[in-house]
mmCIF file of N, CA and C in Angstrom:
data_model
loop_
_atom_site.group_PDB
_atom_site.id
_atom_site.type_symbol
_atom_site.label_atom_id
_atom_site.label_comp_id
_atom_site.label_asym_id
_atom_site.label_seq_id
_atom_site.Cartn_x
_atom_site.Cartn_y
_atom_site.Cartn_z
ATOM 1 N N MET U 19 80.500 167.443 44.488
ATOM 2 C CA MET U 19 79.825 166.680 43.463
ATOM 3 C C MET U 19 79.970 165.184 43.772
ATOM 4 N N ALA U 20 78.874 164.478 43.716
ATOM 5 C CA ALA U 20 78.871 163.050 44.017
ATOM 6 C C ALA U 20 79.483 162.258 42.859
ATOM 7 N N SER U 21 80.172 161.185 43.200
ATOM 8 C CA SER U 21 80.771 160.329 42.173
ATOM 9 C C SER U 21 79.677 159.479 41.512
ATOM 10 N N PRO U 22 79.949 158.972 40.315
ATOM 11 C CA PRO U 22 78.970 158.084 39.670
ATOM 12 C C PRO U 22 78.635 156.862 40.535
ATOM 13 N N LEU U 23 79.629 156.358 41.265
ATOM 14 C CA LEU U 23 79.391 155.213 42.145
ATOM 15 C C LEU U 23 78.441 155.586 43.275
ATOM 16 N N THR U 24 78.665 156.740 43.889
ATOM 17 C CA THR U 24 77.795 157.203 44.977
ATOM 18 C C THR U 24 76.369 157.377 44.475
ATOM 19 N N ILE U 25 76.229 157.936 43.297
ATOM 20 C CA ILE U 25 74.897 158.134 42.707
ATOM 21 C C ILE U 25 74.234 156.790 42.431
ATOM 22 N N ALA U 26 74.980 155.849 41.858
ATOM 23 C CA ALA U 26 74.419 154.527 41.551
ATOM 24 C C ALA U 26 73.963 153.812 42.816
ATOM 25 N N ILE U 27 74.755 153.902 43.880
ATOM 26 C CA ILE U 27 74.383 153.255 45.144
ATOM 27 C C ILE U 27 73.137 153.914 45.723
ATOM 28 N N ALA U 28 73.067 155.229 45.704
ATOM 29 C CA ALA U 28 71.885 155.939 46.220
ATOM 30 C C ALA U 28 70.640 155.535 45.437
ATOM 31 N N GLN U 29 70.743 155.457 44.120
ATOM 32 C CA GLN U 29 69.600 155.050 43.295
ATOM 33 C C GLN U 29 69.210 153.603 43.583
ATOM 34 N N PHE U 30 70.186 152.752 43.782
ATOM 35 C CA PHE U 30 69.938 151.351 44.103
ATOM 36 C C PHE U 30 69.167 151.227 45.413
ATOM 37 N N VAL U 31 69.601 151.954 46.431
ATOM 38 C CA VAL U 31 68.947 151.906 47.743
ATOM 39 C C VAL U 31 67.525 152.446 47.655
ATOM 40 N N GLN U 32 67.346 153.520 46.935
ATOM 41 C CA GLN U 32 66.024 154.156 46.854
ATOM 42 C C GLN U 32 65.036 153.367 46.005
ATOM 43 N N SER U 33 65.496 152.700 44.975
ATOM 44 C CA SER U 33 64.580 152.054 44.026
ATOM 45 C C SER U 33 63.819 150.880 44.625
ATOM 46 N N LYS U 34 64.474 150.070 45.430
ATOM 47 C CA LYS U 34 63.884 148.863 46.027
ATOM 48 C C LYS U 34 63.382 147.876 44.968
ATOM 49 N N LYS U 35 63.673 148.127 43.689
ATOM 50 C CA LYS U 35 63.241 147.239 42.618
ATOM 51 C C LYS U 35 64.227 146.102 42.367
ATOM 52 N N HIS U 36 65.478 146.336 42.707
ATOM 53 C CA HIS U 36 66.523 145.384 42.360
ATOM 54 C C HIS U 36 67.198 144.849 43.619
ATOM 55 N N GLN U 37 67.698 143.619 43.520
ATOM 56 C CA GLN U 37 68.385 143.013 44.659
ATOM 57 C C GLN U 37 69.891 143.066 44.524
ATOM 58 N N VAL U 38 70.386 143.378 43.333
ATOM 59 C CA VAL U 38 71.827 143.390 43.085
ATOM 60 C C VAL U 38 72.187 144.603 42.235
ATOM 61 N N LEU U 39 73.262 145.276 42.644
ATOM 62 C CA LEU U 39 73.860 146.331 41.826
ATOM 63 C C LEU U 39 75.199 145.785 41.360
ATOM 64 N N PHE U 40 75.347 145.629 40.065
ATOM 65 C CA PHE U 40 76.542 145.027 39.477
ATOM 66 C C PHE U 40 77.207 146.047 38.580
ATOM 67 N N MET U 41 78.434 146.419 38.911
ATOM 68 C CA MET U 41 79.162 147.422 38.139
ATOM 69 C C MET U 41 80.405 146.783 37.547
ATOM 70 N N ILE U 42 80.585 146.974 36.259
ATOM 71 C CA ILE U 42 81.695 146.377 35.533
ATOM 72 C C ILE U 42 82.563 147.498 34.967
ATOM 73 N N HIS U 43 83.873 147.381 35.168
ATOM 74 C CA HIS U 43 84.775 148.357 34.555
ATOM 75 C C HIS U 43 84.953 147.983 33.093
ATOM 76 N N SER U 44 84.963 148.962 32.227
ATOM 77 C CA SER U 44 85.006 148.706 30.783
ATOM 78 C C SER U 44 86.377 148.287 30.258
ATOM 79 N N HIS U 45 87.400 148.381 31.069
ATOM 80 C CA HIS U 45 88.739 147.998 30.621
ATOM 81 C C HIS U 45 89.206 146.774 31.408
ATOM 82 N N PRO U 46 89.549 145.674 30.723
ATOM 83 C CA PRO U 46 89.909 144.440 31.425
ATOM 84 C C PRO U 46 91.044 144.589 32.439
ATOM 85 N N GLN U 47 91.998 145.438 32.175
ATOM 86 C CA GLN U 47 93.133 145.605 33.079
ATOM 87 C C GLN U 47 93.075 146.948 33.802
ATOM 88 N N ALA U 48 91.896 147.396 34.150
ATOM 89 C CA ALA U 48 91.701 148.706 34.786
ATOM 90 C C ALA U 48 92.432 148.811 36.122
ATOM 91 N N MET U 49 92.483 147.722 36.849
ATOM 92 C CA MET U 49 93.183 147.712 38.133
ATOM 93 C C MET U 49 93.671 146.306 38.426
ATOM 94 N N GLU U 50 94.736 146.254 39.198
ATOM 95 C CA GLU U 50 95.281 144.971 39.619
ATOM 96 C C GLU U 50 94.355 144.361 40.668
ATOM 97 N N LEU U 51 94.480 143.061 40.879
ATOM 98 C CA LEU U 51 93.640 142.362 41.850
ATOM 99 C C LEU U 51 93.741 142.986 43.238
ATOM 100 N N ASP U 52 94.962 143.275 43.702
ATOM 101 C CA ASP U 52 95.107 143.847 45.043
ATOM 102 C C ASP U 52 94.460 145.227 45.144
ATOM 103 N N GLN U 53 94.473 145.989 44.067
ATOM 104 C CA GLN U 53 93.812 147.298 44.059
ATOM 105 C C GLN U 53 92.292 147.120 44.168
ATOM 106 N N LEU U 54 91.756 146.168 43.414
ATOM 107 C CA LEU U 54 90.315 145.921 43.473
ATOM 108 C C LEU U 54 89.904 145.453 44.866
ATOM 109 N N LEU U 55 90.666 144.530 45.443
ATOM 110 C CA LEU U 55 90.333 144.022 46.770
ATOM 111 C C LEU U 55 90.373 145.133 47.812
ATOM 112 N N ALA U 56 91.357 146.026 47.724
ATOM 113 C CA ALA U 56 91.433 147.160 48.654
ATOM 114 C C ALA U 56 90.256 148.108 48.438
ATOM 115 N N PHE U 57 89.906 148.352 47.191
ATOM 116 C CA PHE U 57 88.762 149.209 46.884
ATOM 117 C C PHE U 57 87.469 148.613 47.449
ATOM 118 N N VAL U 58 87.264 147.324 47.218
ATOM 119 C CA VAL U 58 86.051 146.652 47.701
ATOM 120 C C VAL U 58 85.998 146.679 49.225
ATOM 121 N N GLU U 59 87.132 146.481 49.869
ATOM 122 C CA GLU U 59 87.165 146.520 51.341
ATOM 123 C C GLU U 59 86.760 147.907 51.858
ATOM 124 N N ARG U 60 87.303 148.960 51.261
ATOM 125 C CA ARG U 60 86.936 150.330 51.675
ATOM 126 C C ARG U 60 85.461 150.606 51.399
ATOM 127 N N LEU U 61 85.011 150.216 50.210
ATOM 128 C CA LEU U 61 83.608 150.428 49.842
ATOM 129 C C LEU U 61 82.691 149.677 50.789
ATOM 130 N N ASP U 62 83.034 148.450 51.104
ATOM 131 C CA ASP U 62 82.218 147.635 52.005
ATOM 132 C C ASP U 62 82.060 148.322 53.364
ATOM 133 N N GLN U 63 83.139 148.875 53.875
ATOM 134 C CA GLN U 63 83.069 149.598 55.150
ATOM 135 C C GLN U 63 82.161 150.819 55.041
ATOM 136 N N GLN U 64 82.207 151.501 53.909
ATOM 137 C CA GLN U 64 81.409 152.714 53.726
ATOM 138 C C GLN U 64 79.920 152.429 53.582
ATOM 139 N N ILE U 65 79.559 151.288 53.020
ATOM 140 C CA ILE U 65 78.144 151.019 52.756
ATOM 141 C C ILE U 65 77.474 150.144 53.811
ATOM 142 N N GLN U 66 78.232 149.690 54.799
ATOM 143 C CA GLN U 66 77.627 148.863 55.845
ATOM 144 C C GLN U 66 76.508 149.590 56.579
ATOM 145 N N ALA U 67 76.630 150.902 56.741
ATOM 146 C CA ALA U 67 75.582 151.674 57.418
ATOM 147 C C ALA U 67 74.269 151.629 56.638
ATOM 148 N N LEU U 68 74.360 151.334 55.339
ATOM 149 C CA LEU U 68 73.161 151.200 54.498
ATOM 150 C C LEU U 68 72.662 149.753 54.470
ATOM 151 N N HIS U 69 73.290 148.891 55.271
ATOM 152 C CA HIS U 69 72.972 147.456 55.335
ATOM 153 C C HIS U 69 73.255 146.769 54.004
ATOM 154 N N LEU U 70 74.341 147.222 53.364
ATOM 155 C CA LEU U 70 74.784 146.649 52.102
ATOM 156 C C LEU U 70 76.186 146.080 52.276
ATOM 157 N N THR U 71 76.554 145.204 51.365
ATOM 158 C CA THR U 71 77.913 144.677 51.337
ATOM 159 C C THR U 71 78.401 144.647 49.902
ATOM 160 N N ALA U 72 79.717 144.690 49.730
ATOM 161 C CA ALA U 72 80.331 144.692 48.406
ATOM 162 C C ALA U 72 81.222 143.470 48.233
ATOM 163 N N LEU U 73 81.194 142.915 47.047
ATOM 164 C CA LEU U 73 82.050 141.802 46.654
ATOM 165 C C LEU U 73 82.697 142.171 45.332
ATOM 166 N N GLY U 74 83.892 141.674 45.088
ATOM 167 C CA GLY U 74 84.572 141.994 43.841
ATOM 168 C C GLY U 74 84.847 140.778 42.996
ATOM 169 N N GLY U 75 85.003 141.016 41.710
ATOM 170 C CA GLY U 75 85.426 139.992 40.771
ATOM 171 C C GLY U 75 86.550 140.557 39.927
ATOM 172 N N HIS U 76 87.477 139.691 39.544
ATOM 173 C CA HIS U 76 88.653 140.157 38.803
ATOM 174 C C HIS U 76 89.208 139.018 37.955
ATOM 175 N N PRO U 77 89.791 139.334 36.793
ATOM 176 C CA PRO U 77 90.358 138.276 35.944
ATOM 177 C C PRO U 77 91.438 137.438 36.625
ATOM 178 N N ASP U 78 92.104 137.981 37.637
ATOM 179 C CA ASP U 78 93.192 137.260 38.302
ATOM 180 C C ASP U 78 92.819 136.715 39.679
ATOM 181 N N ASP U 79 91.555 136.755 40.058
ATOM 182 C CA ASP U 79 91.155 136.316 41.399
ATOM 183 C C ASP U 79 91.295 134.803 41.530
ATOM 184 N N PRO U 80 92.089 134.334 42.489
ATOM 185 C CA PRO U 80 92.294 132.889 42.641
ATOM 186 C C PRO U 80 91.183 132.189 43.432
ATOM 187 N N PHE U 81 90.242 132.933 44.028
ATOM 188 C CA PHE U 81 89.186 132.343 44.850
ATOM 189 C C PHE U 81 88.500 131.239 44.058
ATOM 190 N N ASN U 82 88.336 130.072 44.700
ATOM 191 C CA ASN U 82 87.680 128.968 44.012
ATOM 192 C C ASN U 82 87.003 128.043 45.011
ATOM 193 N N ILE U 83 86.036 127.323 44.503
ATOM 194 C CA ILE U 83 85.350 126.279 45.254
ATOM 195 C C ILE U 83 85.561 124.996 44.461
ATOM 196 N N GLN U 84 86.346 124.101 45.021
ATOM 197 C CA GLN U 84 86.705 122.828 44.365
ATOM 198 C C GLN U 84 87.212 123.063 42.940
ATOM 199 N N GLY U 85 88.045 124.072 42.772
ATOM 200 C CA GLY U 85 88.664 124.346 41.479
ATOM 201 C C GLY U 85 87.865 125.254 40.556
ATOM 202 N N VAL U 86 86.614 125.551 40.902
ATOM 203 C CA VAL U 86 85.802 126.451 40.090
ATOM 204 C C VAL U 86 86.066 127.870 40.566
ATOM 205 N N LYS U 87 86.636 128.688 39.713
ATOM 206 C CA LYS U 87 87.014 130.059 40.070
ATOM 207 C C LYS U 87 85.796 130.959 39.916
ATOM 208 N N THR U 88 85.031 131.057 40.989
ATOM 209 C CA THR U 88 83.732 131.727 40.959
ATOM 210 C C THR U 88 83.815 133.245 40.851
ATOM 211 N N ARG U 89 84.986 133.811 41.067
ATOM 212 C CA ARG U 89 85.127 135.269 40.985
ATOM 213 C C ARG U 89 86.070 135.697 39.863
ATOM 214 N N ARG U 90 86.502 134.776 39.063
ATOM 215 C CA ARG U 90 87.395 135.106 37.953
ATOM 216 C C ARG U 90 86.523 135.442 36.755
ATOM 217 N N GLU U 91 86.521 136.708 36.417
ATOM 218 C CA GLU U 91 85.682 137.209 35.335
ATOM 219 C C GLU U 91 86.532 138.048 34.400
ATOM 220 N N PRO U 92 86.081 138.282 33.180
ATOM 221 C CA PRO U 92 86.927 138.985 32.217
ATOM 222 C C PRO U 92 87.205 140.455 32.561
ATOM 223 N N TYR U 93 86.350 141.065 33.345
ATOM 224 C CA TYR U 93 86.502 142.479 33.700
ATOM 225 C C TYR U 93 86.423 142.657 35.211
ATOM 226 N N ALA U 94 87.170 143.622 35.723
ATOM 227 C CA ALA U 94 87.046 143.963 37.143
ATOM 228 C C ALA U 94 85.614 144.434 37.393
ATOM 229 N N ASN U 95 85.040 143.971 38.500
ATOM 230 C CA ASN U 95 83.657 144.349 38.786
ATOM 231 C C ASN U 95 83.395 144.363 40.284
ATOM 232 N N VAL U 96 82.315 145.014 40.625
ATOM 233 C CA VAL U 96 81.875 145.089 42.019
ATOM 234 C C VAL U 96 80.391 144.756 42.056
ATOM 235 N N THR U 97 80.022 143.906 42.985
ATOM 236 C CA THR U 97 78.627 143.560 43.222
ATOM 237 C C THR U 97 78.245 144.113 44.592
ATOM 238 N N ILE U 98 77.117 144.801 44.651
ATOM 239 C CA ILE U 98 76.607 145.322 45.916
ATOM 240 C C ILE U 98 75.244 144.692 46.158
ATOM 241 N N GLN U 99 75.074 144.163 47.375
ATOM 242 C CA GLN U 99 73.827 143.497 47.737
ATOM 243 C C GLN U 99 73.454 143.824 49.173
ATOM 244 N N SER U 100 72.202 143.584 49.475
ATOM 245 C CA SER U 100 71.698 143.734 50.831
ATOM 246 C C SER U 100 72.285 142.639 51.712
ATOM 247 N N ILE U 101 72.818 143.029 52.848
ATOM 248 C CA ILE U 101 73.353 142.043 53.798
ATOM 249 C C ILE U 101 72.239 141.100 54.232
ATOM 250 N N GLU U 102 71.064 141.631 54.468
ATOM 251 C CA GLU U 102 69.931 140.811 54.903
ATOM 252 C C GLU U 102 69.566 139.763 53.854
ATOM 253 N N LYS U 103 69.500 140.162 52.581
ATOM 254 C CA LYS U 103 69.149 139.217 51.512
ATOM 255 C C LYS U 103 70.226 138.143 51.362
ATOM 256 N N LEU U 104 71.484 138.542 51.471
ATOM 257 C CA LEU U 104 72.559 137.558 51.384
ATOM 258 C C LEU U 104 72.511 136.572 52.546
ATOM 259 N N LYS U 105 72.218 137.075 53.721
ATOM 260 C CA LYS U 105 72.113 136.197 54.892
ATOM 261 C C LYS U 105 70.968 135.205 54.713
ATOM 262 N N GLN U 106 69.837 135.686 54.205
ATOM 263 C CA GLN U 106 68.699 134.786 53.968
ATOM 264 C C GLN U 106 69.076 133.674 52.989
ATOM 265 N N ALA U 107 69.738 134.045 51.905
ATOM 266 C CA ALA U 107 70.148 133.049 50.908
ATOM 267 C C ALA U 107 71.175 132.089 51.503
ATOM 268 N N SER U 108 72.118 132.633 52.255
ATOM 269 C CA SER U 108 73.145 131.804 52.888
ATOM 270 C C SER U 108 72.528 130.829 53.886
ATOM 271 N N ASP U 109 71.549 131.299 54.645
ATOM 272 C CA ASP U 109 70.876 130.423 55.605
ATOM 273 C C ASP U 109 70.154 129.282 54.899
ATOM 274 N N LEU U 110 69.546 129.570 53.749
ATOM 275 C CA LEU U 110 68.894 128.510 52.979
ATOM 276 C C LEU U 110 69.919 127.492 52.487
ATOM 277 N N LEU U 111 71.066 127.990 52.021
ATOM 278 C CA LEU U 111 72.121 127.091 51.543
ATOM 279 C C LEU U 111 72.731 126.283 52.679
ATOM 280 N N ALA U 112 72.735 126.834 53.877
ATOM 281 C CA ALA U 112 73.308 126.130 55.028
ATOM 282 C C ALA U 112 72.525 124.850 55.335
ATOM 283 N N ASN U 113 71.284 124.800 54.923
ATOM 284 C CA ASN U 113 70.451 123.613 55.143
ATOM 285 C C ASN U 113 70.640 122.572 54.048
ATOM 286 N N THR U 114 71.575 122.836 53.138
ATOM 287 C CA THR U 114 71.888 121.892 52.067
ATOM 288 C C THR U 114 73.343 121.439 52.248
ATOM 289 N N ARG U 115 73.867 120.733 51.290
ATOM 290 C CA ARG U 115 75.262 120.290 51.349
ATOM 291 C C ARG U 115 76.196 121.279 50.643
ATOM 292 N N TYR U 116 75.681 122.438 50.250
ATOM 293 C CA TYR U 116 76.442 123.417 49.467
ATOM 294 C C TYR U 116 77.777 123.774 50.100
ATOM 295 N N TYR U 117 77.788 124.132 51.367
ATOM 296 C CA TYR U 117 79.015 124.595 52.005
ATOM 297 C C TYR U 117 80.000 123.467 52.325
ATOM 298 N N GLU U 118 79.600 122.229 52.141
ATOM 299 C CA GLU U 118 80.521 121.116 52.347
ATOM 300 C C GLU U 118 81.664 121.147 51.340
ATOM 301 N N ASN U 119 81.461 121.802 50.216
ATOM 302 C CA ASN U 119 82.468 121.885 49.162
ATOM 303 C C ASN U 119 83.482 123.000 49.382
ATOM 304 N N TRP U 120 83.276 123.822 50.391
ATOM 305 C CA TRP U 120 84.133 124.977 50.644
ATOM 306 C C TRP U 120 85.235 124.612 51.634
ATOM 307 N N THR U 121 86.413 125.194 51.427
ATOM 308 C CA THR U 121 87.502 125.032 52.387
ATOM 309 C C THR U 121 87.272 126.005 53.548
ATOM 310 N N PRO U 122 87.876 125.752 54.700
ATOM 311 C CA PRO U 122 87.757 126.706 55.809
ATOM 312 C C PRO U 122 88.219 128.117 55.414
ATOM 313 N N ASP U 123 89.273 128.218 54.598
ATOM 314 C CA ASP U 123 89.770 129.516 54.151
ATOM 315 C C ASP U 123 88.731 130.241 53.291
ATOM 316 N N SER U 124 88.098 129.515 52.381
ATOM 317 C CA SER U 124 87.062 130.119 51.527
ATOM 318 C C SER U 124 85.872 130.582 52.355
ATOM 319 N N LEU U 125 85.473 129.773 53.325
ATOM 320 C CA LEU U 125 84.365 130.163 54.202
ATOM 321 C C LEU U 125 84.711 131.427 54.982
ATOM 322 N N GLU U 126 85.933 131.475 55.496
ATOM 323 C CA GLU U 126 86.347 132.654 56.262
ATOM 324 C C GLU U 126 86.355 133.904 55.381
ATOM 325 N N ARG U 127 86.782 133.750 54.141
ATOM 326 C CA ARG U 127 86.854 134.905 53.229
ATOM 327 C C ARG U 127 85.490 135.516 52.955
ATOM 328 N N VAL U 128 84.436 134.725 53.012
ATOM 329 C CA VAL U 128 83.081 135.269 52.799
ATOM 330 C C VAL U 128 82.320 135.478 54.089
ATOM 331 N N GLY U 129 83.015 135.371 55.225
ATOM 332 C CA GLY U 129 82.386 135.709 56.497
ATOM 333 C C GLY U 129 81.696 134.583 57.230
ATOM 334 N N HIS U 130 82.089 133.348 56.965
ATOM 335 C CA HIS U 130 81.517 132.216 57.686
ATOM 336 C C HIS U 130 82.566 131.676 58.648
ATOM 337 N N PRO U 131 82.219 131.193 59.792
ATOM 338 C CA PRO U 131 80.862 131.294 60.338
ATOM 339 C C PRO U 131 80.556 132.707 60.773
ATOM 340 N N ARG U 132 79.278 133.016 60.828
ATOM 341 C CA ARG U 132 78.834 134.355 61.250
ATOM 342 C C ARG U 132 78.707 134.399 62.743
#
């Protein structure tokens, strides 16, 4: 029997209507930050063959850009997106001053440089 996550990802891939699959856990303390990061890493490896990538958000995530904690959210969550669409958006941002605000560590964490 397929898990709800597997079903949601399959529907997301087949629909072609949406660019982002965003899943939120209903309990704020459902998992610790390290558990979420490990889960996202495993999921990301599993969905790469579908040309997708996974990112996580968590109430305790310290990731920030100039002090703005862009992944600190009230509930643990996972975002799944097309690698191609993310690359296109990233390439557009690369032509602006957007990435000048990022530290080398932050850039490395999101896969820059490619």
